[in-house]
PDB file of C-alpha atoms in Angstrom:
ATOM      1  CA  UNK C  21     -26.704   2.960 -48.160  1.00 89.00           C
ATOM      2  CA  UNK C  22     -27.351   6.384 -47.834  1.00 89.00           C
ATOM      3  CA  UNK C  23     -27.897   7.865 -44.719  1.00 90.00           C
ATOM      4  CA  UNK C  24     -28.798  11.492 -45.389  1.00 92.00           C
ATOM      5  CA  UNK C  25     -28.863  14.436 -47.807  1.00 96.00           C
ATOM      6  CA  UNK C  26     -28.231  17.873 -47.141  1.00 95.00           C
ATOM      7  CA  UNK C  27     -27.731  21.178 -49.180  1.00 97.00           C
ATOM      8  CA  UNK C  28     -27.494  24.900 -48.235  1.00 96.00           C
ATOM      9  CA  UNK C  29     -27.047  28.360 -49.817  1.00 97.00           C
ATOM     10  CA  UNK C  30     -25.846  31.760 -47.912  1.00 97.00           C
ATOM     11  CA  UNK C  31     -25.492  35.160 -49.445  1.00 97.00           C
ATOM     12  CA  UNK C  32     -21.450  36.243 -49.479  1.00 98.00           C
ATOM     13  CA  UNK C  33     -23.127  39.405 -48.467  1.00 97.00           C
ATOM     14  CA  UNK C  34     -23.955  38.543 -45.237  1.00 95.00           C
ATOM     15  CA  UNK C  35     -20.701  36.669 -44.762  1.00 96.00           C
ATOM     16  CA  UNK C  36     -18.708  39.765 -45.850  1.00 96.00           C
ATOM     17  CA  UNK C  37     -20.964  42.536 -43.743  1.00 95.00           C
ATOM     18  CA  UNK C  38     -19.824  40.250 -40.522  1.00 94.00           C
ATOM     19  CA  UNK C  39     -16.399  39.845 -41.506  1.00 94.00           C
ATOM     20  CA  UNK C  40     -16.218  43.474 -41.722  1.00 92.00           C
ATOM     21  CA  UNK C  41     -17.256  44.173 -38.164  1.00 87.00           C
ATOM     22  CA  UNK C  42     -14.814  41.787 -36.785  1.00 92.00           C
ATOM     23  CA  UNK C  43     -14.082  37.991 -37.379  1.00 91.00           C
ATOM     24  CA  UNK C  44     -15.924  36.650 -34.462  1.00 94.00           C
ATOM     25  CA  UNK C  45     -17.782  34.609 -36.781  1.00 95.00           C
ATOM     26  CA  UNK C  46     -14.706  33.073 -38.326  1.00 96.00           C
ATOM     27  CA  UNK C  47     -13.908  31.700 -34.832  1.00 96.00           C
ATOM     28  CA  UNK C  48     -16.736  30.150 -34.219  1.00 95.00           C
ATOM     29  CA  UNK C  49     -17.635  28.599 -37.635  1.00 96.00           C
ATOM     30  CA  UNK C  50     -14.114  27.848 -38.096  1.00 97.00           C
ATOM     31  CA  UNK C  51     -11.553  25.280 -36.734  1.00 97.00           C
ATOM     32  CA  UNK C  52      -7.840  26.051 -36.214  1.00 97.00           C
ATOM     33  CA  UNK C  53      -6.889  24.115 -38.967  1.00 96.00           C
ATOM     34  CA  UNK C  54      -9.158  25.953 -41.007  1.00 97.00           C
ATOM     35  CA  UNK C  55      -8.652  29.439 -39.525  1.00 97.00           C
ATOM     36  CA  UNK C  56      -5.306  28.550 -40.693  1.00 96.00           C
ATOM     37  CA  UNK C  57      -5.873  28.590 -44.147  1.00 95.00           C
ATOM     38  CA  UNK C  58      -8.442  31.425 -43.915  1.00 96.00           C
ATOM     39  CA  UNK C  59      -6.043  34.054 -42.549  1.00 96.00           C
ATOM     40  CA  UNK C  60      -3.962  32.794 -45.458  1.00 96.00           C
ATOM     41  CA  UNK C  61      -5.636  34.236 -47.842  1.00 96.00           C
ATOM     42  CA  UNK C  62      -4.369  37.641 -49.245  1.00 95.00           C
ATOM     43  CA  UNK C  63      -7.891  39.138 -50.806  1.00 94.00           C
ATOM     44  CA  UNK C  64     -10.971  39.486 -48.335  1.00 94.00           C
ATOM     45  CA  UNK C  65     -12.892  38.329 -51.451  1.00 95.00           C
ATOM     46  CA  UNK C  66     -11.445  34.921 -50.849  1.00 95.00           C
ATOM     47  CA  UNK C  67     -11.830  34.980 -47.116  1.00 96.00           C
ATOM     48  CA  UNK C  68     -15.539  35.815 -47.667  1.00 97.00           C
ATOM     49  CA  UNK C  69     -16.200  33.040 -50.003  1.00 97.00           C
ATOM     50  CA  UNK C  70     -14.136  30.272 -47.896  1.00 96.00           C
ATOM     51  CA  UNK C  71     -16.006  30.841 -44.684  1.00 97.00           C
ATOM     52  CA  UNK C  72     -19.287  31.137 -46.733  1.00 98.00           C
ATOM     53  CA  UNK C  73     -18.330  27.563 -48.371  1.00 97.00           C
ATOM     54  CA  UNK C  74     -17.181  26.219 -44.985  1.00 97.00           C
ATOM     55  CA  UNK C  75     -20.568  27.728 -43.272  1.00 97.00           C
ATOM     56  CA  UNK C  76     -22.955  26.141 -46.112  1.00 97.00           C
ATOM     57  CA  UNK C  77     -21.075  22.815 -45.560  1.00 97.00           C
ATOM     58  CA  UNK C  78     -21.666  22.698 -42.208  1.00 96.00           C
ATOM     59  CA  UNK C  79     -25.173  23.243 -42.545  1.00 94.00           C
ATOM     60  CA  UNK C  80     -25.822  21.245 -44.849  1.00 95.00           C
ATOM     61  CA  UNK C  81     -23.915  18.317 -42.668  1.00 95.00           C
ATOM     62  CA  UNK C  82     -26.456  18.989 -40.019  1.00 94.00           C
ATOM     63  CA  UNK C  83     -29.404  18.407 -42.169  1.00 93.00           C
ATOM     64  CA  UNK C  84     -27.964  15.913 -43.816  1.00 94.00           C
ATOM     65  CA  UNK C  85     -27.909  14.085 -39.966  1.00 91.00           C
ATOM     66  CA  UNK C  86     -31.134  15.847 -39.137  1.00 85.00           C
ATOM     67  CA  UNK C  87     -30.710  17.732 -36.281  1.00 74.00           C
ATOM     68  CA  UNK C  88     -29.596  20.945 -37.476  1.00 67.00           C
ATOM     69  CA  UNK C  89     -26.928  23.407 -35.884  1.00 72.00           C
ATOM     70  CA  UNK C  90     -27.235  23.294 -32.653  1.00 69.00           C
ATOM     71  CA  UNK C  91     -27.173  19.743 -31.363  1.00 74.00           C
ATOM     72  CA  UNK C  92     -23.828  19.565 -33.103  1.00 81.00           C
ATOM     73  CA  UNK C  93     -21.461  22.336 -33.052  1.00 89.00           C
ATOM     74  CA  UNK C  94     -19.101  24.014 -35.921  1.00 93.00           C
ATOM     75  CA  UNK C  95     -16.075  22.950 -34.008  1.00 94.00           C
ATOM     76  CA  UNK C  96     -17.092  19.035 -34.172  1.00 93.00           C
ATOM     77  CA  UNK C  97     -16.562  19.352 -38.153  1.00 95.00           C
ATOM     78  CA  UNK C  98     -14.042  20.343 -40.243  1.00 96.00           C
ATOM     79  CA  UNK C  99     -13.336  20.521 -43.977  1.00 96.00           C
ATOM     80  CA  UNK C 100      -9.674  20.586 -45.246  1.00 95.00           C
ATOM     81  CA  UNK C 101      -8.289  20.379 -48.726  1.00 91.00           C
ATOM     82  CA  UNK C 102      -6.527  17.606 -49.975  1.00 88.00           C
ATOM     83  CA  UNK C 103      -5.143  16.332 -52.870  1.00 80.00           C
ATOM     84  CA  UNK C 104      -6.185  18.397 -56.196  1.00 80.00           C
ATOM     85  CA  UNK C 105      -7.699  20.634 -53.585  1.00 82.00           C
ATOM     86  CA  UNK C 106     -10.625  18.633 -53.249  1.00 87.00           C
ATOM     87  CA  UNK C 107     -12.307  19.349 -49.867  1.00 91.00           C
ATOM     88  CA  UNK C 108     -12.901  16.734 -47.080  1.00 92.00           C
ATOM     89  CA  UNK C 109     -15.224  16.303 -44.598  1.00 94.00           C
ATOM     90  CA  UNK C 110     -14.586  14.952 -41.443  1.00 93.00           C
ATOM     91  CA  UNK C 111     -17.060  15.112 -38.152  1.00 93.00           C
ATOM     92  CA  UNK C 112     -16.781  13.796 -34.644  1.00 90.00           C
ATOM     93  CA  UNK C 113     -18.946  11.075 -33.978  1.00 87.00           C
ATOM     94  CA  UNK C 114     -19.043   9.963 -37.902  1.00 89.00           C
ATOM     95  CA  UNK C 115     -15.775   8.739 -38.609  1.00 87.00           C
ATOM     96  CA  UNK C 116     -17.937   5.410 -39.834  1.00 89.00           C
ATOM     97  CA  UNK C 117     -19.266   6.779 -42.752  1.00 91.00           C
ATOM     98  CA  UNK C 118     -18.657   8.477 -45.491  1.00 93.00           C
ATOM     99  CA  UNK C 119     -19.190  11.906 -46.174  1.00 95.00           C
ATOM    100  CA  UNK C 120     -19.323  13.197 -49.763  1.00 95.00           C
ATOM    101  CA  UNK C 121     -19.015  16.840 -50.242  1.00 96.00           C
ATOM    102  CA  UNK C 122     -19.111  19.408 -52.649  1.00 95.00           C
ATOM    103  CA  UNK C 123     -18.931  22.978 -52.524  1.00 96.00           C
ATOM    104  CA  UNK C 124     -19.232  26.350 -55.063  1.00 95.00           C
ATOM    105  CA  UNK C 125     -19.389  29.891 -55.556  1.00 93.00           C
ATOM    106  CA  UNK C 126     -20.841  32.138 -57.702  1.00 95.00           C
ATOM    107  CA  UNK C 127     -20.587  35.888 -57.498  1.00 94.00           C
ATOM    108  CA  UNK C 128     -23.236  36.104 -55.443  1.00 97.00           C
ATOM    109  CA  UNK C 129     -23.454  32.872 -53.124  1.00 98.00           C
ATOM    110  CA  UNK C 130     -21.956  29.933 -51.715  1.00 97.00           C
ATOM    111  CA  UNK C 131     -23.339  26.522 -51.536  1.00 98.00           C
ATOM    112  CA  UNK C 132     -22.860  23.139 -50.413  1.00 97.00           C
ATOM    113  CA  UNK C 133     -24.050  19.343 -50.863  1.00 97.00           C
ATOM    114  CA  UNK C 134     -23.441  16.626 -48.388  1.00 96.00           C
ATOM    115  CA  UNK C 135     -24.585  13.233 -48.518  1.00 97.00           C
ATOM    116  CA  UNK C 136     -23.669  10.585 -45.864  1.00 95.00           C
ATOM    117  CA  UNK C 137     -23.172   6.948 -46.371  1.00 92.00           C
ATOM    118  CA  UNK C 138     -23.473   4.264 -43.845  1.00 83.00           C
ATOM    119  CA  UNK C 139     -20.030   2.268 -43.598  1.00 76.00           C
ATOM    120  CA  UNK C 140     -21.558  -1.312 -45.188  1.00 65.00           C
ATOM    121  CA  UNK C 141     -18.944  -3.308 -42.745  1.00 58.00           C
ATOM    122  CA  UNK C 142     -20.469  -2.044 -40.050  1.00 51.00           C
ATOM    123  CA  UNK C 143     -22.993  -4.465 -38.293  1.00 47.00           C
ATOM    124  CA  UNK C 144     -26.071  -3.354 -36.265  1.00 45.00           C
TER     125      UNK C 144
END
């Protein structure tokens, strides 16, 4: 059954103008596994558009559970790649569902879909 449904766009722009400044943002969207792989990255191009994926995921996570940034914080979810690449999503306090993600870039903008399905063994 699913639970919720959440989607979100952000401008690379805006991601790039505050990476530029410093990467304050990065730290606090981020976790270390995933500042990990974003200080891998040789081109600030990528940079940009992996925290931009990583920041629309998150929001879109939020809405998906309805109560927004805030109320849960960047650190309690994280999004690492796994086999072929493809990205998971874990998040504290959700480990019984399932979280289907998907995330893309265009020249322009990052988005990101999450939908959340209730765990069927579990019993209310």
């Amino acid at each position: 059954m699913i639970k919720g449904i959440g989607i979100d766009l952000i401008e690379l722009d805006r991601i790039a103008q505050s990476l530029k400044n410093s990467d304050r943002l990065a730290k606090r969207v981020l976790t270390e596994n995933e500042l990990e792989i974003f200080y891998s990255f040789p081109l600030e191009t990528r940079k940009v558009e992996f925290l931009a994926g990583r920041f629309a995921a998150k929001e879109a996570f939020a809405k998906a559970v309805g109560s927004g940034i805030g109320k849960l914080s960047f650190q309690d979810m994280e999004i690492l790649p796994q086999e072929g690449n493809a990205p998971v999503f874990r998040a504290t306090g959700y480990q019984h569902n399932r979280i289907f993600i998907s995330i893309t870039h265009s020249r322009d903008y990052a988005a990101a879909q999450v939908v959340i399905e209730a765990d069927n063994t579990m019993h209310n």
